[in-house]
Short mmCIF file of C-alpha atoms in Angstrom, two decimals:
data_model
loop_
_atom_site.label_atom_id
_atom_site.label_comp_id
_atom_site.label_asym_id
_atom_site.label_seq_id
_atom_site.Cartn_x
_atom_site.Cartn_y
_atom_site.Cartn_z
CA UNK W 1 -6.29 17.35 21.74
CA UNK W 2 -5.02 16.67 18.23
CA UNK W 3 -1.57 17.76 17.10
CA UNK W 4 -1.66 20.59 14.56
CA UNK W 5 0.60 18.67 12.16
CA UNK W 6 -2.20 16.12 11.65
CA UNK W 7 -4.64 18.70 10.28
CA UNK W 8 -4.95 19.08 6.51
CA UNK W 9 -6.31 22.00 4.52
CA UNK W 10 -9.45 21.41 2.48
CA UNK W 11 -10.99 24.07 0.20
CA UNK W 12 -14.19 24.54 -1.77
CA UNK W 13 -14.89 27.30 -4.32
CA UNK W 14 -18.41 28.47 -5.18
CA UNK W 15 -20.26 31.42 -6.68
CA UNK W 16 -22.65 33.22 -4.35
CA UNK W 17 -25.03 34.16 -7.15
CA UNK W 18 -27.71 36.54 -5.91
CA UNK W 19 -27.46 35.38 -2.27
CA UNK W 20 -26.37 37.80 0.46
CA UNK W 21 -25.95 35.12 3.14
CA UNK W 22 -24.77 31.50 3.25
CA UNK W 23 -24.60 28.67 5.77
CA UNK W 24 -21.24 26.90 6.03
CA UNK W 25 -21.01 23.39 7.50
CA UNK W 26 -18.73 20.38 7.89
CA UNK W 27 -19.54 16.74 8.56
CA UNK W 28 -18.06 13.26 8.25
CA UNK W 29 -18.31 11.88 4.73
CA UNK W 30 -20.45 8.80 4.01
CA UNK W 31 -17.23 6.98 3.03
CA UNK W 32 -13.74 7.53 4.44
CA UNK W 33 -10.30 6.11 3.70
CA UNK W 34 -9.80 2.85 5.59
CA UNK W 35 -6.89 0.45 5.78
CA UNK W 36 -7.02 -3.33 6.14
CA UNK W 37 -4.81 -4.75 8.87
CA UNK W 38 -1.55 -6.23 7.62
CA UNK W 39 0.65 -7.70 10.34
CA UNK W 40 4.18 -6.28 10.35
CA UNK W 41 3.58 -4.45 7.07
CA UNK W 42 6.86 -2.53 7.36
CA UNK W 43 9.00 -5.53 8.45
CA UNK W 44 10.36 -3.83 11.55
CA UNK W 45 9.84 -7.21 13.24
CA UNK W 46 11.69 -9.13 10.55
CA UNK W 47 9.50 -11.73 8.83
CA UNK W 48 6.97 -12.03 11.67
CA UNK W 49 3.40 -12.43 10.40
CA UNK W 50 4.42 -13.44 6.88
CA UNK W 51 4.54 -16.86 5.24
CA UNK W 52 7.92 -17.34 3.58
CA UNK W 53 8.65 -19.67 0.66
CA UNK W 54 12.17 -20.36 -0.49
CA UNK W 55 11.82 -23.77 -2.13
CA UNK W 56 14.90 -25.98 -2.23
CA UNK W 57 18.06 -24.10 -3.15
CA UNK W 58 16.39 -21.65 -5.53
CA UNK W 59 16.87 -18.39 -3.70
CA UNK W 60 16.50 -16.68 -0.37
CA UNK W 61 14.15 -14.43 1.56
CA UNK W 62 16.27 -12.38 3.94
CA UNK W 63 15.89 -9.48 6.35
CA UNK W 64 17.33 -6.15 5.24
CA UNK W 65 18.20 -2.95 7.11
CA UNK W 66 17.05 -0.80 4.17
CA UNK W 67 13.71 0.86 4.79
CA UNK W 68 11.19 2.86 2.78
CA UNK W 69 10.21 4.81 5.89
CA UNK W 70 11.11 5.13 9.52
CA UNK W 71 12.79 2.33 11.44
CA UNK W 72 15.07 -0.18 9.71
CA UNK W 73 13.42 -3.16 8.12
CA UNK W 74 12.47 -4.62 4.73
CA UNK W 75 12.52 -7.93 2.90
CA UNK W 76 15.37 -8.83 0.54
CA UNK W 77 14.84 -11.33 -2.26
CA UNK W 78 18.06 -12.92 -3.47
CA UNK W 79 18.19 -15.36 -6.39
CA UNK W 80 20.93 -17.89 -7.10
CA UNK W 81 21.07 -18.58 -10.83
CA UNK W 82 22.94 -21.87 -10.46
CA UNK W 83 20.33 -23.37 -8.12
CA UNK W 84 17.10 -25.15 -8.96
CA UNK W 85 14.06 -26.26 -7.04
CA UNK W 86 10.33 -25.92 -6.57
CA UNK W 87 8.67 -23.47 -6.17
CA UNK W 88 10.96 -21.64 -8.54
CA UNK W 89 10.91 -18.14 -7.04
CA UNK W 90 11.40 -16.78 -3.47
CA UNK W 91 8.11 -15.44 -2.14
CA UNK W 92 6.25 -13.97 0.86
CA UNK W 93 2.51 -13.88 1.52
CA UNK W 94 -0.05 -13.06 4.19
CA UNK W 95 -3.81 -13.65 4.45
CA UNK W 96 -5.82 -10.58 5.52
CA UNK W 97 -9.47 -9.84 6.23
CA UNK W 98 -11.35 -7.76 3.65
CA UNK W 99 -14.85 -6.40 3.05
CA UNK W 100 -16.70 -8.24 0.28
CA UNK W 101 -17.53 -6.47 -3.01
CA UNK W 102 -15.25 -3.54 -2.24
CA UNK W 103 -12.62 -1.77 -4.35
CA UNK W 104 -9.13 -1.98 -2.84
CA UNK W 105 -5.68 -0.61 -3.60
CA UNK W 106 -2.65 -2.72 -2.69
CA UNK W 107 0.61 -0.78 -2.60
CA UNK W 108 4.21 -1.59 -1.72
CA UNK W 109 7.64 0.01 -2.00
CA UNK W 110 10.37 -1.65 -4.06
CA UNK W 111 14.14 -1.09 -4.27
CA UNK W 112 16.51 -2.65 -6.79
CA UNK W 113 19.99 -3.56 -5.59
CA UNK W 114 23.12 -5.04 -7.19
CA UNK W 115 21.81 -5.47 -10.72
CA UNK W 116 19.37 -4.38 -13.40
CA UNK W 117 17.02 -7.36 -13.65
CA UNK W 118 15.17 -7.05 -10.37
CA UNK W 119 11.41 -7.32 -10.63
CA UNK W 120 8.71 -8.40 -8.20
CA UNK W 121 5.36 -9.92 -9.06
CA UNK W 122 2.88 -8.83 -6.40
CA UNK W 123 -0.85 -8.99 -5.97
CA UNK W 124 -3.77 -10.82 -4.41
CA UNK W 125 -4.87 -14.45 -4.34
CA UNK W 126 -7.91 -16.18 -2.93
CA UNK W 127 -7.29 -17.10 0.70
CA UNK W 128 -6.50 -20.72 -0.25
CA UNK W 129 -4.05 -19.55 -2.94
CA UNK W 130 -5.88 -21.28 -5.78
CA UNK W 131 -7.14 -18.22 -7.70
CA UNK W 132 -5.38 -15.02 -8.80
CA UNK W 133 -7.60 -12.02 -8.03
CA UNK W 134 -5.10 -9.44 -9.31
CA UNK W 135 -1.37 -9.32 -9.95
CA UNK W 136 1.24 -6.99 -11.43
CA UNK W 137 4.90 -7.22 -12.39
CA UNK W 138 6.66 -4.37 -10.61
CA UNK W 139 9.74 -3.16 -12.51
CA UNK W 140 11.82 -0.70 -10.47
CA UNK W 141 13.37 0.81 -13.62
CA UNK W 142 9.95 2.13 -14.72
CA UNK W 143 9.03 3.81 -11.41
CA UNK W 144 11.14 6.98 -11.61
CA UNK W 145 8.03 9.16 -11.37
CA UNK W 146 6.35 7.17 -8.58
CA UNK W 147 6.22 8.33 -4.94
CA UNK W 148 9.67 7.99 -3.37
CA UNK W 149 10.43 6.58 0.06
CA UNK W 150 13.64 6.52 2.08
CA UNK W 151 16.71 4.73 0.71
CA UNK W 152 15.49 5.34 -2.89
CA UNK W 153 12.49 3.00 -2.57
CA UNK W 154 9.67 3.66 -5.06
CA UNK W 155 5.97 2.89 -4.61
CA UNK W 156 3.98 0.65 -6.91
CA UNK W 157 0.28 -0.24 -6.62
CA UNK W 158 -2.53 -2.31 -8.04
CA UNK W 159 -6.32 -1.96 -7.72
CA UNK W 160 -8.92 -4.72 -7.56
CA UNK W 161 -12.37 -5.63 -6.25
CA UNK W 162 -12.67 -8.15 -3.41
CA UNK W 163 -15.69 -9.88 -4.97
CA UNK W 164 -17.46 -12.22 -2.57
CA UNK W 165 -14.30 -12.79 -0.49
CA UNK W 166 -14.00 -11.86 3.18
CA UNK W 167 -10.31 -12.79 3.28
CA UNK W 168 -7.59 -12.66 0.64
CA UNK W 169 -3.87 -13.44 0.45
CA UNK W 170 -1.47 -10.69 -0.56
CA UNK W 171 1.89 -11.79 -1.94
CA UNK W 172 5.20 -10.66 -3.42
CA UNK W 173 7.42 -12.95 -5.48
CA UNK W 174 10.89 -12.34 -6.90
CA UNK W 175 11.19 -12.32 -10.71
CA UNK W 176 14.58 -12.10 -12.39
CA UNK W 177 18.13 -13.35 -12.09
CA UNK W 178 21.53 -12.09 -11.07
CA UNK W 179 20.36 -9.26 -8.82
CA UNK W 180 18.64 -8.46 -5.54
CA UNK W 181 15.47 -6.56 -4.78
CA UNK W 182 13.86 -5.31 -1.57
CA UNK W 183 10.19 -4.71 -0.73
CA UNK W 184 8.68 -2.73 2.14
CA UNK W 185 5.63 -0.89 3.50
CA UNK W 186 2.66 -2.87 2.18
CA UNK W 187 -0.73 -1.14 2.46
CA UNK W 188 -4.23 -2.32 1.56
CA UNK W 189 -6.66 0.60 1.46
CA UNK W 190 -10.33 1.10 0.61
CA UNK W 191 -13.25 3.48 1.10
CA UNK W 192 -15.53 2.32 3.89
CA UNK W 193 -18.38 3.61 6.00
CA UNK W 194 -17.09 5.29 9.17
CA UNK W 195 -17.76 3.47 12.48
CA UNK W 196 -20.52 4.89 14.67
CA UNK W 197 -17.97 6.29 17.17
CA UNK W 198 -15.85 8.08 14.52
CA UNK W 199 -14.73 11.55 15.59
CA UNK W 200 -13.51 14.22 13.15
CA UNK W 201 -12.04 17.53 14.26
CA UNK W 202 -12.45 20.77 12.28
CA UNK W 203 -10.74 24.09 12.89
CA UNK W 204 -10.07 27.54 11.43
CA UNK W 205 -12.90 28.06 8.96
CA UNK W 206 -12.28 30.94 6.57
CA UNK W 207 -14.54 32.44 3.92
CA UNK W 208 -12.54 34.51 1.46
CA UNK W 209 -14.28 36.52 -1.26
CA UNK W 210 -12.98 37.58 -4.63
CA UNK W 211 -14.72 39.02 -7.66
CA UNK W 212 -16.27 36.31 -9.79
CA UNK W 213 -18.38 36.16 -12.91
CA UNK W 214 -22.00 37.24 -12.76
#
């Protein structure tokens, strides 16, 4: 039995024309919203599942209790302007399985803290890290109209095609100086064919008439 709060309303308008009867139906679409598996995508288990790069004295990747949704947990990037090292920016990444030649959307939530120069470059690399598939500079100050999470997080996203890859590396890298920024709730979504054992529940069909044009 499915909880009623998981049902969503879907509507379709049409003109009956000269017909005095109609057959209504519902079925699973040829393509449905799917989500690639990202380990610990909301950082409730700290940094587990992610590769972390801090270089030598150039900044830090820390756990944070701020959260875009639900339980506490996010990643905090903190840069120290007086330090130097290589690589030159704090960074996290994770390699995930993907379906080849498929359009994907990578999204994350970002929160600026303690300054006004907090940006995060995020995107997708080839699994060996040698090729940039897609990347974007996320600037919190420009996301006032984006979907809002808890603790004033804002969502940013980027779209790309997986090409001939069956695995890709998603990443987020701090850009800026003199401030801190947090990231949370990574998602990698696509439209895929439903598995053979997919079950969809429908309920409460209604056919409402109103006068239309002839």
